[in-house]
């Protein structure tokens, strides 16, 4: 036995022996479950996330990003569409601001009745609804990726 091991063995022999017959020490029980501040925080977070766990949202985003990073062909298509749509939206904004009344550059889907009111075709609401219809790009960017449903 070398010197450090001998010193360790001697130290262990000098430790007091645990009592086996005595009563177990009382353990203070803490309340289980969320506290009032926890519940308040969870309620506020649920309003922002639609009741979905922020951890689940983060994992879903990370899963999408990893699968998309392994699909260079799929990456190229949304990038090209994003550039095209940004240019078209910029031209649409310039035409509207210069006084040329032009129709929408993104047409809502046939079943989408949210923007049928004539007020959506007037300033500034025409910009709002046209920029909102960029959601079609997000749909294309988040679907059809191998390994994702």
mmCIF file of C-alpha atoms in Angstrom:
data_model
loop_
_atom_site.group_PDB
_atom_site.id
_atom_site.type_symbol
_atom_site.label_atom_id
_atom_site.label_comp_id
_atom_site.label_asym_id
_atom_site.label_seq_id
_atom_site.Cartn_x
_atom_site.Cartn_y
_atom_site.Cartn_z
ATOM 1 C CA UNK A 1 0.000 0.000 0.000
ATOM 2 C CA UNK A 2 1.447 3.377 -0.890
ATOM 3 C CA UNK A 3 1.449 6.422 1.422
ATOM 4 C CA UNK A 4 -1.747 8.224 0.209
ATOM 5 C CA UNK A 5 -3.801 5.021 0.349
ATOM 6 C CA UNK A 6 -2.483 4.260 3.884
ATOM 7 C CA UNK A 7 -3.400 7.810 5.021
ATOM 8 C CA UNK A 8 -6.891 7.422 3.553
ATOM 9 C CA UNK A 9 -7.434 4.087 5.304
ATOM 10 C CA UNK A 10 -6.305 5.579 8.630
ATOM 11 C CA UNK A 11 -8.612 8.566 8.161
ATOM 12 C CA UNK A 12 -11.575 6.320 7.461
ATOM 13 C CA UNK A 13 -10.935 4.321 10.646
ATOM 14 C CA UNK A 14 -11.042 7.492 12.787
ATOM 15 C CA UNK A 15 -14.522 8.493 11.492
ATOM 16 C CA UNK A 16 -17.333 7.979 14.030
ATOM 17 C CA UNK A 17 -19.522 4.963 13.412
ATOM 18 C CA UNK A 18 -23.135 5.762 12.405
ATOM 19 C CA UNK A 19 -25.815 4.928 14.959
ATOM 20 C CA UNK A 20 -28.073 2.193 13.765
ATOM 21 C CA UNK A 21 -30.516 1.951 16.640
ATOM 22 C CA UNK A 22 -31.427 5.627 17.045
ATOM 23 C CA UNK A 23 -34.471 7.266 15.480
ATOM 24 C CA UNK A 24 -34.207 8.646 11.984
ATOM 25 C CA UNK A 25 -33.872 12.413 11.923
ATOM 26 C CA UNK A 26 -37.068 14.299 11.095
ATOM 27 C CA UNK A 27 -37.093 15.513 7.518
ATOM 28 C CA UNK A 28 -39.010 18.693 6.933
ATOM 29 C CA UNK A 29 -41.548 18.093 4.191
ATOM 30 C CA UNK A 30 -41.732 20.731 1.543
ATOM 31 C CA UNK A 31 -44.918 21.291 -0.429
ATOM 32 C CA UNK A 32 -44.902 19.559 -3.770
ATOM 33 C CA UNK A 33 -46.248 21.205 -6.880
ATOM 34 C CA UNK A 34 -45.927 24.714 -8.235
ATOM 35 C CA UNK A 35 -46.005 27.716 -5.949
ATOM 36 C CA UNK A 36 -48.150 30.799 -6.576
ATOM 37 C CA UNK A 37 -45.339 32.654 -8.444
ATOM 38 C CA UNK A 38 -44.764 29.526 -10.560
ATOM 39 C CA UNK A 39 -48.440 29.355 -11.504
ATOM 40 C CA UNK A 40 -48.490 33.052 -12.395
ATOM 41 C CA UNK A 41 -45.384 32.681 -14.560
ATOM 42 C CA UNK A 42 -46.844 29.618 -16.325
ATOM 43 C CA UNK A 43 -50.120 31.467 -16.990
ATOM 44 C CA UNK A 44 -48.266 34.408 -18.547
ATOM 45 C CA UNK A 45 -46.117 32.077 -20.682
ATOM 46 C CA UNK A 46 -49.217 30.164 -21.815
ATOM 47 C CA UNK A 47 -50.684 33.385 -23.215
ATOM 48 C CA UNK A 48 -47.578 33.868 -25.368
ATOM 49 C CA UNK A 49 -47.231 30.258 -26.482
ATOM 50 C CA UNK A 50 -50.891 29.331 -26.903
ATOM 51 C CA UNK A 51 -50.694 26.862 -24.034
ATOM 52 C CA UNK A 52 -47.842 24.911 -25.606
ATOM 53 C CA UNK A 53 -44.777 24.260 -23.505
ATOM 54 C CA UNK A 54 -41.923 26.653 -24.391
ATOM 55 C CA UNK A 55 -39.583 23.662 -24.189
ATOM 56 C CA UNK A 56 -41.675 21.790 -26.743
ATOM 57 C CA UNK A 57 -41.670 24.809 -29.043
ATOM 58 C CA UNK A 58 -37.893 25.113 -28.749
ATOM 59 C CA UNK A 59 -37.411 21.407 -29.474
ATOM 60 C CA UNK A 60 -39.733 21.553 -32.494
ATOM 61 C CA UNK A 61 -37.845 24.563 -33.862
ATOM 62 C CA UNK A 62 -34.483 22.864 -33.275
ATOM 63 C CA UNK A 63 -35.756 19.693 -34.978
ATOM 64 C CA UNK A 64 -36.944 21.714 -37.988
ATOM 65 C CA UNK A 65 -33.649 23.641 -38.165
ATOM 66 C CA UNK A 66 -31.521 20.479 -37.998
ATOM 67 C CA UNK A 67 -33.533 18.691 -40.677
ATOM 68 C CA UNK A 68 -33.545 21.784 -42.891
ATOM 69 C CA UNK A 69 -29.768 22.165 -42.461
ATOM 70 C CA UNK A 70 -29.355 18.667 -43.906
ATOM 71 C CA UNK A 71 -31.423 19.529 -47.001
ATOM 72 C CA UNK A 72 -29.465 22.048 -49.088
ATOM 73 C CA UNK A 73 -31.895 21.743 -51.993
ATOM 74 C CA UNK A 74 -34.821 22.555 -49.734
ATOM 75 C CA UNK A 75 -32.895 25.524 -48.294
ATOM 76 C CA UNK A 76 -32.375 27.036 -51.711
ATOM 77 C CA UNK A 77 -36.048 27.136 -52.670
ATOM 78 C CA UNK A 78 -37.268 29.217 -49.667
ATOM 79 C CA UNK A 79 -34.295 31.548 -49.982
ATOM 80 C CA UNK A 80 -35.059 32.268 -53.626
ATOM 81 C CA UNK A 81 -38.752 32.735 -52.852
ATOM 82 C CA UNK A 82 -37.955 35.069 -49.935
ATOM 83 C CA UNK A 83 -35.826 37.299 -52.166
ATOM 84 C CA UNK A 84 -38.482 37.319 -54.922
ATOM 85 C CA UNK A 85 -41.288 38.103 -52.469
ATOM 86 C CA UNK A 86 -39.284 40.864 -50.767
ATOM 87 C CA UNK A 87 -38.618 42.499 -54.138
ATOM 88 C CA UNK A 88 -42.254 42.191 -55.190
ATOM 89 C CA UNK A 89 -43.439 43.628 -51.864
ATOM 90 C CA UNK A 90 -40.991 46.532 -52.190
ATOM 91 C CA UNK A 91 -42.313 47.312 -55.683
ATOM 92 C CA UNK A 92 -45.884 47.046 -54.398
ATOM 93 C CA UNK A 93 -45.137 49.509 -51.576
ATOM 94 C CA UNK A 94 -43.439 51.975 -53.958
ATOM 95 C CA UNK A 95 -46.363 51.839 -56.414
ATOM 96 C CA UNK A 96 -48.911 52.335 -53.659
ATOM 97 C CA UNK A 97 -46.989 55.246 -52.119
ATOM 98 C CA UNK A 98 -46.522 56.932 -55.504
ATOM 99 C CA UNK A 99 -50.283 56.993 -56.025
ATOM 100 C CA UNK A 100 -50.679 54.145 -58.495
ATOM 101 C CA UNK A 101 -53.523 51.983 -57.338
ATOM 102 C CA UNK A 102 -52.558 48.448 -58.183
ATOM 103 C CA UNK A 103 -54.155 45.214 -57.177
ATOM 104 C CA UNK A 104 -52.716 42.925 -54.559
ATOM 105 C CA UNK A 105 -49.510 41.151 -55.468
ATOM 106 C CA UNK A 106 -50.338 38.160 -53.255
ATOM 107 C CA UNK A 107 -53.867 36.902 -53.625
ATOM 108 C CA UNK A 108 -55.445 35.183 -50.620
ATOM 109 C CA UNK A 109 -56.475 31.571 -51.010
ATOM 110 C CA UNK A 110 -60.011 31.035 -52.272
ATOM 111 C CA UNK A 111 -61.288 29.848 -48.891
ATOM 112 C CA UNK A 112 -59.631 32.781 -47.036
ATOM 113 C CA UNK A 113 -62.380 35.345 -46.440
ATOM 114 C CA UNK A 114 -60.532 37.515 -43.916
ATOM 115 C CA UNK A 115 -59.605 40.270 -46.363
ATOM 116 C CA UNK A 116 -62.794 40.649 -48.415
ATOM 117 C CA UNK A 117 -63.829 43.996 -46.893
ATOM 118 C CA UNK A 118 -63.028 46.955 -49.181
ATOM 119 C CA UNK A 119 -61.193 48.718 -46.349
ATOM 120 C CA UNK A 120 -58.371 46.177 -46.704
ATOM 121 C CA UNK A 121 -57.601 47.682 -50.130
ATOM 122 C CA UNK A 122 -56.985 51.172 -48.673
ATOM 123 C CA UNK A 123 -53.954 52.750 -47.061
ATOM 124 C CA UNK A 124 -52.400 51.531 -44.646
ATOM 125 C CA UNK A 125 -54.365 48.301 -44.408
ATOM 126 C CA UNK A 126 -53.357 47.136 -47.895
ATOM 127 C CA UNK A 127 -49.741 46.888 -46.684
ATOM 128 C CA UNK A 128 -50.745 45.069 -43.534
ATOM 129 C CA UNK A 129 -52.775 42.402 -45.271
ATOM 130 C CA UNK A 130 -50.277 41.921 -48.077
ATOM 131 C CA UNK A 131 -47.403 41.508 -45.638
ATOM 132 C CA UNK A 132 -49.537 39.113 -43.587
ATOM 133 C CA UNK A 133 -50.057 36.911 -46.634
ATOM 134 C CA UNK A 134 -46.336 36.186 -46.553
ATOM 135 C CA UNK A 135 -47.477 33.302 -44.322
ATOM 136 C CA UNK A 136 -47.629 31.198 -47.464
ATOM 137 C CA UNK A 137 -43.833 31.428 -47.596
ATOM 138 C CA UNK A 138 -43.597 30.089 -44.039
ATOM 139 C CA UNK A 139 -45.898 27.214 -44.948
ATOM 140 C CA UNK A 140 -43.666 26.289 -47.881
ATOM 141 C CA UNK A 141 -40.502 26.653 -45.789
ATOM 142 C CA UNK A 142 -41.756 24.425 -42.989
ATOM 143 C CA UNK A 143 -43.354 21.589 -44.960
ATOM 144 C CA UNK A 144 -41.888 18.906 -47.156
ATOM 145 C CA UNK A 145 -38.661 18.541 -45.170
ATOM 146 C CA UNK A 146 -37.383 14.964 -44.921
ATOM 147 C CA UNK A 147 -37.719 13.530 -41.411
ATOM 148 C CA UNK A 148 -40.348 16.068 -40.352
ATOM 149 C CA UNK A 149 -44.095 15.679 -40.263
#
